[in-house]
XYZ file of C-alpha atoms in Angstrom:
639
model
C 5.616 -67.377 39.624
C 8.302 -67.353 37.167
C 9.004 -63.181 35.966
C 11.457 -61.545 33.707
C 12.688 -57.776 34.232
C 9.964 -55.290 32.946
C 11.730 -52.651 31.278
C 11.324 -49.350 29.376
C 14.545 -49.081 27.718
C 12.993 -49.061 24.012
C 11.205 -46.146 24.291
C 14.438 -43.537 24.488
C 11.837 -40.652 23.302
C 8.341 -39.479 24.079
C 8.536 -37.321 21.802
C 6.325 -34.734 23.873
C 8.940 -32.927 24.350
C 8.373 -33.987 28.414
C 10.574 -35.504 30.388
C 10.996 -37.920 27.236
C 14.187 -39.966 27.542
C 17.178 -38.626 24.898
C 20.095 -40.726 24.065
C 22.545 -39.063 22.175
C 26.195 -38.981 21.714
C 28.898 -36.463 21.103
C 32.116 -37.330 18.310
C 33.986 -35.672 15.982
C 37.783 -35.217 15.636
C 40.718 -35.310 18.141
C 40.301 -31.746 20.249
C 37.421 -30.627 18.976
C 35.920 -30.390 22.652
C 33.167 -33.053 22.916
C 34.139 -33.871 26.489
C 34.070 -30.128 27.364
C 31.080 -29.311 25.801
C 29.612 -32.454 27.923
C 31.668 -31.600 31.216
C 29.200 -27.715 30.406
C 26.118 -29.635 29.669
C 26.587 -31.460 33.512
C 27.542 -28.410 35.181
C 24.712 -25.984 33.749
C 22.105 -28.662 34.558
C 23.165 -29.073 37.710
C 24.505 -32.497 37.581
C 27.376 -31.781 39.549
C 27.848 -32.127 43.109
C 30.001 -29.462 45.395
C 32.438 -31.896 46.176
C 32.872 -32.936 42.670
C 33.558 -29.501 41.767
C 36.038 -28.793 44.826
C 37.411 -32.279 43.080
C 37.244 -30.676 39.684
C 39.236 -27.997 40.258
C 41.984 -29.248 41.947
C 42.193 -31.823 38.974
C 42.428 -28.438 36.436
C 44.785 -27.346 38.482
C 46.723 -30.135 38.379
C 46.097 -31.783 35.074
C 44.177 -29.263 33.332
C 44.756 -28.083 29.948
C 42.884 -24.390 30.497
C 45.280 -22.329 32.125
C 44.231 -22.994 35.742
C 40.530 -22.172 35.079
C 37.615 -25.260 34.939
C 38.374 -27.996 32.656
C 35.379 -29.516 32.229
C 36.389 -32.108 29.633
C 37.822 -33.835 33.372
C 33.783 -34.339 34.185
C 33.760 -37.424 32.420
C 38.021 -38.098 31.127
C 37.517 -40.808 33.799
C 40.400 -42.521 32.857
C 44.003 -41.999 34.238
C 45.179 -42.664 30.695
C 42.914 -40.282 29.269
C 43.250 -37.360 31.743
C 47.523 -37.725 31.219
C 47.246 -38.060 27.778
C 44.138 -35.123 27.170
C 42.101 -37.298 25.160
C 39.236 -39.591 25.279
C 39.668 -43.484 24.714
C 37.113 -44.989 26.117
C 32.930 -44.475 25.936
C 31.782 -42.657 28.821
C 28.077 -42.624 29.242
C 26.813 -39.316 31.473
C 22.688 -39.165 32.750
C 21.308 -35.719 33.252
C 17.900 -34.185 33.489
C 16.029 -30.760 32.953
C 12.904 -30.269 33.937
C 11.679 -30.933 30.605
C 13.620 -34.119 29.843
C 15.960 -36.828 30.809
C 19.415 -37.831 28.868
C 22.119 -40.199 28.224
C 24.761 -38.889 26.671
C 28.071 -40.870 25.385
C 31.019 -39.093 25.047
C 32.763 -40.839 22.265
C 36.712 -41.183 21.080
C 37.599 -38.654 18.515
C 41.128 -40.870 17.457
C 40.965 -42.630 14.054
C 42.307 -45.737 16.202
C 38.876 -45.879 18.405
C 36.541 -44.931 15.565
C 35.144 -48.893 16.784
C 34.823 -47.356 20.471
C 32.675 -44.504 18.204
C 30.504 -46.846 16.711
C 29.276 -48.700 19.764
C 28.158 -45.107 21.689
C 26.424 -44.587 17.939
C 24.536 -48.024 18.232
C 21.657 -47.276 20.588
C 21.789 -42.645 20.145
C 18.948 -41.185 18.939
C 21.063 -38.101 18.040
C 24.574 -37.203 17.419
C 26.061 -33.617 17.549
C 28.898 -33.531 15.354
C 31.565 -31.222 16.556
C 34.044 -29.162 14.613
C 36.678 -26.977 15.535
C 35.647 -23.437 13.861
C 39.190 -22.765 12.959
C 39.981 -26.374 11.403
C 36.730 -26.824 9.625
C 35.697 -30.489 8.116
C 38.319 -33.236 8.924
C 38.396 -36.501 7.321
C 37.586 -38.181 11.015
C 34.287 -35.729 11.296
C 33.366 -36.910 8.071
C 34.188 -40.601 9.026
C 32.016 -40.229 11.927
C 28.971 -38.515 9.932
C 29.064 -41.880 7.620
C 28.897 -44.186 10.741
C 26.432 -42.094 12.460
C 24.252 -41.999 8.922
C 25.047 -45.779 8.497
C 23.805 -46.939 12.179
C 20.410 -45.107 11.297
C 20.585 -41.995 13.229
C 18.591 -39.459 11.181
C 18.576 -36.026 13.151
C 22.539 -34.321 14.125
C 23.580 -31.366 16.216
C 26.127 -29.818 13.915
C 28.498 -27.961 16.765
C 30.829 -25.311 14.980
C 32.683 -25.333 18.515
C 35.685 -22.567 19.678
C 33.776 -20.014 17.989
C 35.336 -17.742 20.028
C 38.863 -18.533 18.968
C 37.738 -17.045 15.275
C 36.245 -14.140 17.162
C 32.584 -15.022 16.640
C 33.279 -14.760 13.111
C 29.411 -14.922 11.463
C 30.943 -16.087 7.634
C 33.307 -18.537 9.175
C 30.366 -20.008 10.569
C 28.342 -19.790 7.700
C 31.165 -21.305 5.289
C 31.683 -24.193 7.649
C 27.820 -25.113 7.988
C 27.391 -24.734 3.973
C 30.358 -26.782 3.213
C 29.310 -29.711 5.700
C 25.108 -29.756 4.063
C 27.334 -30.198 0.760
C 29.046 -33.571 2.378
C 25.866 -34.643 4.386
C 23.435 -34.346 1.326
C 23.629 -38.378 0.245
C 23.813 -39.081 4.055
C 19.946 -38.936 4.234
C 19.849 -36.710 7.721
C 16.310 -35.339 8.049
C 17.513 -32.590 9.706
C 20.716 -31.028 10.511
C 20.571 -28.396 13.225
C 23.913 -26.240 13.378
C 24.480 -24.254 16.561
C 28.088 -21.919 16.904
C 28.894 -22.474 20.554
C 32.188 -22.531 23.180
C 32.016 -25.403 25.197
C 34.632 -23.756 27.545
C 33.058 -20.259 28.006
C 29.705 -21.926 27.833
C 28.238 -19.951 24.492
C 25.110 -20.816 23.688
C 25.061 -23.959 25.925
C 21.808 -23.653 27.438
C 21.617 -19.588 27.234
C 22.335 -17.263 23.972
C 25.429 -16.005 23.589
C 25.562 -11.727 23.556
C 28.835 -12.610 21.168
C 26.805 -14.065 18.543
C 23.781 -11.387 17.923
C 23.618 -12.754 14.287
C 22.449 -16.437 15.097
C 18.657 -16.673 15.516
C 18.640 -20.198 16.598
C 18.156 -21.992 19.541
C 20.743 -23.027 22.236
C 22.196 -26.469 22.198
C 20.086 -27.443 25.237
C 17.049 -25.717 24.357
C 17.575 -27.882 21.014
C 18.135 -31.210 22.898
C 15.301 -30.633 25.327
C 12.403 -30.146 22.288
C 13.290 -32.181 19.382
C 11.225 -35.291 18.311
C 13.350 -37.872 17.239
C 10.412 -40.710 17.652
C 11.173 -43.690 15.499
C 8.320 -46.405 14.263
C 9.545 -49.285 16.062
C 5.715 -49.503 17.888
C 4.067 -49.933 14.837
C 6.373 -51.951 12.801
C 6.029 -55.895 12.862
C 6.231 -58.045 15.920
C 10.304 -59.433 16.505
C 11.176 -61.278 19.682
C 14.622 -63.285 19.704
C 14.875 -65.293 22.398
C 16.970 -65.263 24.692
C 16.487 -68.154 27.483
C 14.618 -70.365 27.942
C 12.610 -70.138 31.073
C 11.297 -73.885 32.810
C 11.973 -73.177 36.178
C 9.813 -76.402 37.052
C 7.616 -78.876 35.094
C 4.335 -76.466 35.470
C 5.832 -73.797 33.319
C 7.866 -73.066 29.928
C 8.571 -69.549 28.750
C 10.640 -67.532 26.409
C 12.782 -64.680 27.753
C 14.022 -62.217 25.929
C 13.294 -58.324 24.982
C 10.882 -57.632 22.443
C 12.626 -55.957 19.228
C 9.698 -54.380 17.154
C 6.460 -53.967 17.212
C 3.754 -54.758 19.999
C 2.444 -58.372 21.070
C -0.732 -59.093 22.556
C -2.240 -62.404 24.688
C -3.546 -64.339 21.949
C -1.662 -62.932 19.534
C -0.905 -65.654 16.515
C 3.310 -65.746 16.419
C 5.522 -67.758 14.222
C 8.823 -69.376 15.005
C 10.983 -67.932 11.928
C 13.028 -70.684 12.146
C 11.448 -73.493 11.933
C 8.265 -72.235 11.107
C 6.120 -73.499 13.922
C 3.323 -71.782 14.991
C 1.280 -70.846 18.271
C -0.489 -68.741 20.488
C 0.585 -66.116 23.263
C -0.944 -67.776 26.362
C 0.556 -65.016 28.735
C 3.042 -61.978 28.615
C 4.726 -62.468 32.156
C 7.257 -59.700 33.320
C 8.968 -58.466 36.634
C 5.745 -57.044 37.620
C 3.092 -59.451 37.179
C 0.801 -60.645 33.728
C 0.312 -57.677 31.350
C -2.260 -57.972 28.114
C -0.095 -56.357 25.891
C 3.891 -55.940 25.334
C 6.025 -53.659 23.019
C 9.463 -52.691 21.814
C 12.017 -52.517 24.395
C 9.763 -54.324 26.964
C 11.890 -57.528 28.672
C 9.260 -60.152 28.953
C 8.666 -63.781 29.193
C 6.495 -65.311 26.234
C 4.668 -67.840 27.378
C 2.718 -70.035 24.581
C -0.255 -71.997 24.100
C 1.601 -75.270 22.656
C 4.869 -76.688 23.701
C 6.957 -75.860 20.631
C 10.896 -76.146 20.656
C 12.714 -72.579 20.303
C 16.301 -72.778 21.629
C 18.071 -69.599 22.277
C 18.206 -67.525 19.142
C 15.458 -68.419 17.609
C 12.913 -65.362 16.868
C 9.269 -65.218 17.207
C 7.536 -62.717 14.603
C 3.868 -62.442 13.802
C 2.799 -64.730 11.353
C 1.711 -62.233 8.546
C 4.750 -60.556 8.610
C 7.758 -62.903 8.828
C 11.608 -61.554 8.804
C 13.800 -62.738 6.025
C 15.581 -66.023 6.901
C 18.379 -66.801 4.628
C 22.124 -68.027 4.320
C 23.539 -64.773 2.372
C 22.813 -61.132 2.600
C 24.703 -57.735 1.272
C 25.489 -56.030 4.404
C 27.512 -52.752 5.254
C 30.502 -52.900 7.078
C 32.553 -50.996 9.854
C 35.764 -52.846 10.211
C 37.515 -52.432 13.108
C 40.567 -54.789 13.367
C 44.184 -53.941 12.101
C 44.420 -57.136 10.459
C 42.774 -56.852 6.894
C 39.412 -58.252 5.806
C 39.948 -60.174 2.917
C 37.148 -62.441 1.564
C 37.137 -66.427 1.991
C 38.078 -66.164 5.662
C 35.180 -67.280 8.419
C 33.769 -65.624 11.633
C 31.273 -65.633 13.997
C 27.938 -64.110 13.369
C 26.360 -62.288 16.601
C 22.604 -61.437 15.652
C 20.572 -60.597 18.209
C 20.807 -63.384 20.432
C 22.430 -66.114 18.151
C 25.659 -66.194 17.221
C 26.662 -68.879 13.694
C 29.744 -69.348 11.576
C 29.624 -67.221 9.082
C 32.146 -66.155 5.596
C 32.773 -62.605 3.573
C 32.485 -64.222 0.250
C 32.772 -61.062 -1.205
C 33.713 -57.098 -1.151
C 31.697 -55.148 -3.681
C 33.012 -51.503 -2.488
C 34.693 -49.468 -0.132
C 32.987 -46.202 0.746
C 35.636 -43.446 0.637
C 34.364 -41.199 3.413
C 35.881 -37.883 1.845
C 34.336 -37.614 -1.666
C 31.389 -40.567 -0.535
C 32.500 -42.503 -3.498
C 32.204 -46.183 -4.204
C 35.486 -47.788 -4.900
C 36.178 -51.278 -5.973
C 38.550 -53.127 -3.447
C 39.293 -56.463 -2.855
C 40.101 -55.670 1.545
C 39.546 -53.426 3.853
C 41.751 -52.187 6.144
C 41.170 -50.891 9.526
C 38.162 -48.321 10.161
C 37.097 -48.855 6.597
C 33.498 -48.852 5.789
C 32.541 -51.251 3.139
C 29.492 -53.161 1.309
C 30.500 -56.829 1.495
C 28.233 -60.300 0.595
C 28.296 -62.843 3.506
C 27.303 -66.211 3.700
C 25.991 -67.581 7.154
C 26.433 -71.658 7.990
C 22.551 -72.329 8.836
C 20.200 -69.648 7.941
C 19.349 -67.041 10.168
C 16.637 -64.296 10.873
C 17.183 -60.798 10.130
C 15.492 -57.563 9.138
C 17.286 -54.818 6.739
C 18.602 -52.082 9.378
C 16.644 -49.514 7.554
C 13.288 -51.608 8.677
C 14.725 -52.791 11.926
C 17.977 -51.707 14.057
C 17.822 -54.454 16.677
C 17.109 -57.134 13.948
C 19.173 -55.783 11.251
C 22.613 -54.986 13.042
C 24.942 -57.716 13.874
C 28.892 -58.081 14.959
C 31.627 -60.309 13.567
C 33.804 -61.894 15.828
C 37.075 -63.642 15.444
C 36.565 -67.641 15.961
C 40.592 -67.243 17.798
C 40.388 -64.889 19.663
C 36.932 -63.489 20.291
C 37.638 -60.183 19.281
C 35.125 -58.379 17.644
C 36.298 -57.824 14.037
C 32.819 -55.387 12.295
C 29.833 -53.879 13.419
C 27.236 -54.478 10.012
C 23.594 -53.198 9.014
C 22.192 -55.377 6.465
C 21.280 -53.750 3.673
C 19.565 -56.995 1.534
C 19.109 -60.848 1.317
C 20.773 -62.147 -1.518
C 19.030 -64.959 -3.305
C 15.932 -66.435 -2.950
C 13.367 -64.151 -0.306
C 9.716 -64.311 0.950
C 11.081 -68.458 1.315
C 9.416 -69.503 4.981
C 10.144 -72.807 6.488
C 6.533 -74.453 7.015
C 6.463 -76.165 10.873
C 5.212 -79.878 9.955
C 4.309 -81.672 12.481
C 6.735 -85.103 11.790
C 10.056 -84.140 12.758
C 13.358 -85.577 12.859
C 13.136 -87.189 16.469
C 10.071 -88.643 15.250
C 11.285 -90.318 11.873
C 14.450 -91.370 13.965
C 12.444 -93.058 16.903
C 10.085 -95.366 14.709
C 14.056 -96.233 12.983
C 14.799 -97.186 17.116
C 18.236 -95.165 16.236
C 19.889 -91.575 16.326
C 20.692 -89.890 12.516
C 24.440 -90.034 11.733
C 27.013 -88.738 9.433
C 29.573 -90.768 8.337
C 31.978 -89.052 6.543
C 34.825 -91.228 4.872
C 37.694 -88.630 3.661
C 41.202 -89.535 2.150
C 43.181 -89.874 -0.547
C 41.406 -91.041 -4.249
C 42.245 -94.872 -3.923
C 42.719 -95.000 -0.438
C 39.478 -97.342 -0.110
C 36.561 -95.025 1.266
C 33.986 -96.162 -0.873
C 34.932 -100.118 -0.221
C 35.097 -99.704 3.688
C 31.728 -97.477 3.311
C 30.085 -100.295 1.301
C 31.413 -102.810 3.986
C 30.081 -100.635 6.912
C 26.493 -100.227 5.229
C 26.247 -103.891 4.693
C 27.229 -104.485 8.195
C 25.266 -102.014 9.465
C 21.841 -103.064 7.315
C 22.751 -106.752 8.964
C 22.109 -105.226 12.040
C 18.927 -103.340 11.293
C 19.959 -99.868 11.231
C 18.837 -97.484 8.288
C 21.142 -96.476 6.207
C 21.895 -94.407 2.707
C 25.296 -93.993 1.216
C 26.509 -91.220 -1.008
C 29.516 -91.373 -3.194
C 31.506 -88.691 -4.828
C 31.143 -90.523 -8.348
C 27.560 -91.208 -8.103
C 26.814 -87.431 -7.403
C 28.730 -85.796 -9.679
C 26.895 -87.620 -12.196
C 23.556 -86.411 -11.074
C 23.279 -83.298 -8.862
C 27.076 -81.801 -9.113
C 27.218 -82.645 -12.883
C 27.549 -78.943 -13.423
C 30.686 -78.781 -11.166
C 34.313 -78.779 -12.431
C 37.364 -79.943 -10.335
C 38.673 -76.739 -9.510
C 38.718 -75.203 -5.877
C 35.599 -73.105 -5.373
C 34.190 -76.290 -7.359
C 35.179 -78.718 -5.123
C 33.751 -76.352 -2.379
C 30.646 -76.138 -3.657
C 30.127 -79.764 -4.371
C 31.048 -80.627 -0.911
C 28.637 -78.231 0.377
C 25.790 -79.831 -1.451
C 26.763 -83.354 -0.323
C 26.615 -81.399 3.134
C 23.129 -80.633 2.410
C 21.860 -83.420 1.128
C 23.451 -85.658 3.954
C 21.566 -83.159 6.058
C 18.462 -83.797 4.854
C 18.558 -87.372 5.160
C 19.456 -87.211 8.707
C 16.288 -85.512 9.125
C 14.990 -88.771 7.681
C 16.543 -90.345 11.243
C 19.142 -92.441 8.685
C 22.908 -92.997 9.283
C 24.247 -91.576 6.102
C 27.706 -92.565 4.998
C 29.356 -90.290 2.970
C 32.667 -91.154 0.640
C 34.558 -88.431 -0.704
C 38.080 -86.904 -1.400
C 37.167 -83.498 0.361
C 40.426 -82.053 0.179
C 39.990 -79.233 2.489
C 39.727 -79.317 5.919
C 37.810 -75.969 5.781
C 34.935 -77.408 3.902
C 34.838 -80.397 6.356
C 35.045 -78.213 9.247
C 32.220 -76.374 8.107
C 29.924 -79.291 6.924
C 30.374 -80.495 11.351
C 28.916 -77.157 12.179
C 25.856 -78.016 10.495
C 25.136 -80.708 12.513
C 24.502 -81.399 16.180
C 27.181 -82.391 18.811
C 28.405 -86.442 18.212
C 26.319 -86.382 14.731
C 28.560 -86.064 12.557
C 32.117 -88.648 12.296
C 34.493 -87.591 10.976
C 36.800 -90.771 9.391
C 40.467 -90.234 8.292
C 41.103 -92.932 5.778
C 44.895 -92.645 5.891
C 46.770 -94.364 2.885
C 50.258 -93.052 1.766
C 49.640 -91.784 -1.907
C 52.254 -94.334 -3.815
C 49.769 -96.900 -1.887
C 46.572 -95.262 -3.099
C 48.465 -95.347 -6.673
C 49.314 -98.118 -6.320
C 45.987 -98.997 -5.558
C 44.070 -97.546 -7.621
C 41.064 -99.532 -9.674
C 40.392 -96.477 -12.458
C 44.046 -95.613 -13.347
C 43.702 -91.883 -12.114
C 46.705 -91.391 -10.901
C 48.260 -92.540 -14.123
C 46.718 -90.460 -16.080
C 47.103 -87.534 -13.997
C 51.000 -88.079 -14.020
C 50.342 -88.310 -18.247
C 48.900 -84.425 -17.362
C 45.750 -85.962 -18.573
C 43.847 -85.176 -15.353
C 43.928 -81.518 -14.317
C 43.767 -80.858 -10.450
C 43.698 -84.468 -9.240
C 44.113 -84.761 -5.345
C 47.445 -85.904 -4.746
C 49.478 -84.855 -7.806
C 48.981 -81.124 -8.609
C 46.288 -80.343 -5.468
C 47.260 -80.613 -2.104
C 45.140 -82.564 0.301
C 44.718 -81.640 3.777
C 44.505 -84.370 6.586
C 42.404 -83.884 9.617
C 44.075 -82.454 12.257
C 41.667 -84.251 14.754
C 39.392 -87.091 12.733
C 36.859 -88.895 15.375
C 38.015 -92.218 13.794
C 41.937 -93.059 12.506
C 41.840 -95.830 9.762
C 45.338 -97.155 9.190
C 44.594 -97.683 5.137
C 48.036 -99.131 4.619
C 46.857 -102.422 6.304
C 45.403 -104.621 3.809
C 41.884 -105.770 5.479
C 39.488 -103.556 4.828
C 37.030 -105.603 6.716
C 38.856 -105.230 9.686
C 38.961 -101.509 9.081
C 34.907 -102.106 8.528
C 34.829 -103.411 11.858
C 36.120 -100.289 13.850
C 33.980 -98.117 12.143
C 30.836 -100.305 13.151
C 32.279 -100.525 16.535
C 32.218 -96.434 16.512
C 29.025 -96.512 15.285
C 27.009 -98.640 17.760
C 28.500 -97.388 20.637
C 27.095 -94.226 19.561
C 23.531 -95.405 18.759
C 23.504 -97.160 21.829
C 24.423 -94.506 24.283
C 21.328 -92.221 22.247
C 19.205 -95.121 22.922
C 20.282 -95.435 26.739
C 19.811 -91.593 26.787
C 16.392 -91.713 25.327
C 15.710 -94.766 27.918
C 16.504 -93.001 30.712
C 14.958 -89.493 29.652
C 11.486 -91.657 29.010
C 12.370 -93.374 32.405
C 12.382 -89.593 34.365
């Protein structure tokens, strides 16, 4: 029987303060001791083994920074790089238990440079303790951290005044410190703040009080860790479920893999395809070991439903009465963590949950200046920033705000180059239109196309003005209609005397009207027509971007290539003429550049003067693709 991995990796807390799984992590600034005070945590639980601390000694010896005596920050420096350099780099994750509770701990970088290494230990903590160095006090990086911590929804911090005892235990250093940082963390929206004065090195109140500090009245750091509820709601918010495969290990079964994100799902349970807005039933809930009734957040399952409906990876199931948002644009908050600046116009990929889709930063509305919390205009950020930023996503996608959802609000931007990963982002808001769900007809595309006998198409004719799109276009679509093939042509002229009437000539203009075309080409292929499509489209970004919209082989790309004293030459309306006069602003080709495709599926040679020949190749192009969907479909109906 087909199984996915149970799991119990969403529940990180009981909250019974037994045995109840902790995650937490440890930052702060450079030297303020977070690997120490973990290296203490390991050894007073017991965590380490003899040999490790035969091993650890010889390493203080060695490489030490204590004088000879026990360095435990070398309990989890792991790295050669980190041990000869004293500092951390890396995220090193540590599991320990007490007898009252299990933890993960991730020791995180304390160097501006790896504040992005900081924010992935933050991503899946429960808690952070904060350390600062009692004779340093608040640092812009411990302040940097606080923001990221607050950002990535962690709501209940450890604030460690450590090396106490290299102020002498001083009672109103601590005090000042602790008062000064509750002044900072007010906006930060902690609910509580627990602040502990502790050496990590001599082990001060660690997991036993400290005789040095008669004046605190609190509890110990792991007395603290071991009894604090930091239980979220993610049970008893709505049901989220992105998929991640798609399970058909043979014809007698289909399921959906994936981990369940929120809420709790039960067999026969009404869910909702966000996307496309299909609905079903759960049939089963199948995991690693066996059928269960019921599943819930963090669980790994296999969804298996009562009607065969398609959901590729990425797709999200919800319960019906309580949909996420799907959208194009949302406001989201930023951590940007390449040295190359953000500046807006520039497109990435989008990883949320499991689907990843071109996506733009149309906009910056503020950076958050992590010293004074203010919000400052900006039109970039630079590296480590932490900004509020509008982005616009190809195809819409589903999403929760972080506040309601971490696993469905949080998302990473990646470089389309290189596929680094630029941002970690929280939404914070849809922009535009919400509470919009798609409704799941039952007539889809594949249906309208196979009563056509053919496969939707984009056509999309781009060039110079007078090159001759719109007459090799209108030759195609006659040719093609001769042949019995459905077919709707849109020209540049025609629309912007209808829909883009409101649109000026200018770049974000031209953009925009390109985009709409996009759409509207779109929606006729869901109509199963070949749509041919004749316009300037000067940019090769906009063109790029209107392919990514549309399925592998769907969308053609045609150069029509025509030097411009041709297309002048050429020309039927006198443009160019009257652009040269400077009576046409922004005309392609004198004043605004036009950008060729780099890589067009079809290469008309415009300078030749038979446009019905040119006709020809494109019809050629276009049947060979219809008929190797038709042998496809053939062959699929023939399996």
């Amino acid at each position: 029987m087909p199984q996915a991995e149970s799991s119990t990796a969403g529940h990180p807390s009981s909250g019974d303060g037994a045995r109840g799984l902790l995650r937490f992590l440890t930052c702060g600034s450079v030297d303020d001791g977070k690997s120490t005070l973990i290296g203490r945590l390991l050894y007073e639980t017991s965590a380490v083994y003899d040999d490790q601390l035969t091993a650890l000694a010889d390493d203080s010896r060695r490489v030490g920074t204590t004088g000879g005596d026990i360095d435990f920050a070398l309990l989890v420096d792991g790295l050669e790089a980190e041990r000869e350099q004293g500092i951390t780099i890396d995220v090193a994750y540590r599991y320990f238990s007490t007898a009252r509770r299990s933890f993960i701990v991730a020791d995180t970088p304390g160097h501006e440079q790896y504040t992005r290494n900081m924010a992935t230990g933050a991503s899946n903590a429960d808690l952070a303790i904060l350390l600062i160095d009692a004779r340093k006090g608040l640092l812009t990086q411990t302040r940097r951290h606080s923001v990221i911590v607050s950002l990535l929804g962690i709501r209940h911090v450890v604030l460690a005044i450590n090396k106490i005892d290299l102020v002498g235990f001083d009672e109103k250093r601590f005090n000042d410190i602790v008062a000064d940082y509750r002044v900072f963390a007010e906006k930060l929206g902690f609910l509580g703040i627990e602040a502990i004065p502790l050496s990590a090195r001599f082990g001060d109140n660690i997991s036993t009080p400290s005789i040095s500090t008669p004046w605190y009245k609190g509890p110990t750091l792991l007395g603290h860790l071991e009894t604090i509820d930091v239980r979220e709601a993610g049970d008893d918010g709505p049901f989220r479920f992105p998929v991640q495969w798609v399970n058909r290990p043979n014809l007698d079964f289909r399921g959906f893999s994936g981990t369940v994100a929120g809420g709790r799902v039960r067999v026969g349970d009404a869910v909702v395809a966000a996307g496309s807005g299909k609905t079903s039933q759960v049939a089963r809930i199948v995991t690693f070991d066996g059928d269960r009734p019921e599943a819930r957040s963090g669980d790994a399952i296999t969804l298996v439903l009562e009607d065969e409906i398609d959901a590729p990876r990425g797709e999200v199931f919800a319960a019906t009465k309580h949909r996420p948002i799907v959208a194009t644009r949302l406001a989201a908050r930023l951590v940007w963590m390449a040295d190359e600046m953000l500046v807006p116009g520039r497109s990435y990929n989008l990883k949320i949950g499991t689907r990843v889709v071109p996506a733009t930063v149309r906009a910056i509305r503020h950076y958050l200046d992590v010293e004074t919390l203010a919000e400052v205009p900006v039109v970039s950020l630079g590296l480590n920033a932490i900004g509020l930023v509008e982005i616009e996503t190809l195809v819409p996608v589903a999403f929760d705000p972080y506040a309601e959802n971490h696993q469905t609000g949080a998302f990473i931007l990646i470089d389309r180059f290189n596929n680094a990963t630029v941002a970690a982002g929280m939404v914070a808001q849809p922009l535009g239109a919400t509470n919009v769900y798609r409704h799941g007809f039952d007539v889809d595309r594949a249906a309208r196309a196979a009563i056509k006998h053919q496969r939707p198409l984009v056509l999309w004719f781009t060039g110079l003005p007078g090159s001759g799109k719109s007459t090799i276009a209108n030759l195609v679509e006659a040719k093609l209609n001769a042949l019995g093939r459905h077919t709707m042509t849109l020209d540049g002229d025609s629309l912007r005397q209808g829909l883009n009437a409101d649109l000026g000539f200018d770049p974000p203009s031209r953009t925009e009207n390109i985009r709409r075309v996009g759409e509207v080409a779109r929606l006729m292929t869901e109509a199963g027509l070949v749509v041919l499509c004749a316009f300037v489209s000067p940019f090769r970004a906009d063109r790029d971007r209107l392919r990514e919209r549309f399925a592998p082989d769907e969308f053609v790309e045609i150069f029509v290539d025509a030097p411009p004293d041709l297309c002048a030459e050429r020309d039927p309306k006198g443009l160019y003429a009257q652009a040269k006069e400077g009576k046409i602003a922004a005309f392609t080709g004198i004043g605004q550049e036009y950008e060729p495709p780099l890589k067009p599926d079809l290469h008309l040679d415009a300078s030749l003067p038979d446009p019905e020949a040119l006709a020809n190749q494109v019809v050629e192009k276009v049947e060979t693709l219809l008929l190797g969907a038709e042998l496809s479909a053939e062959t699929s109906a023939g399996l």
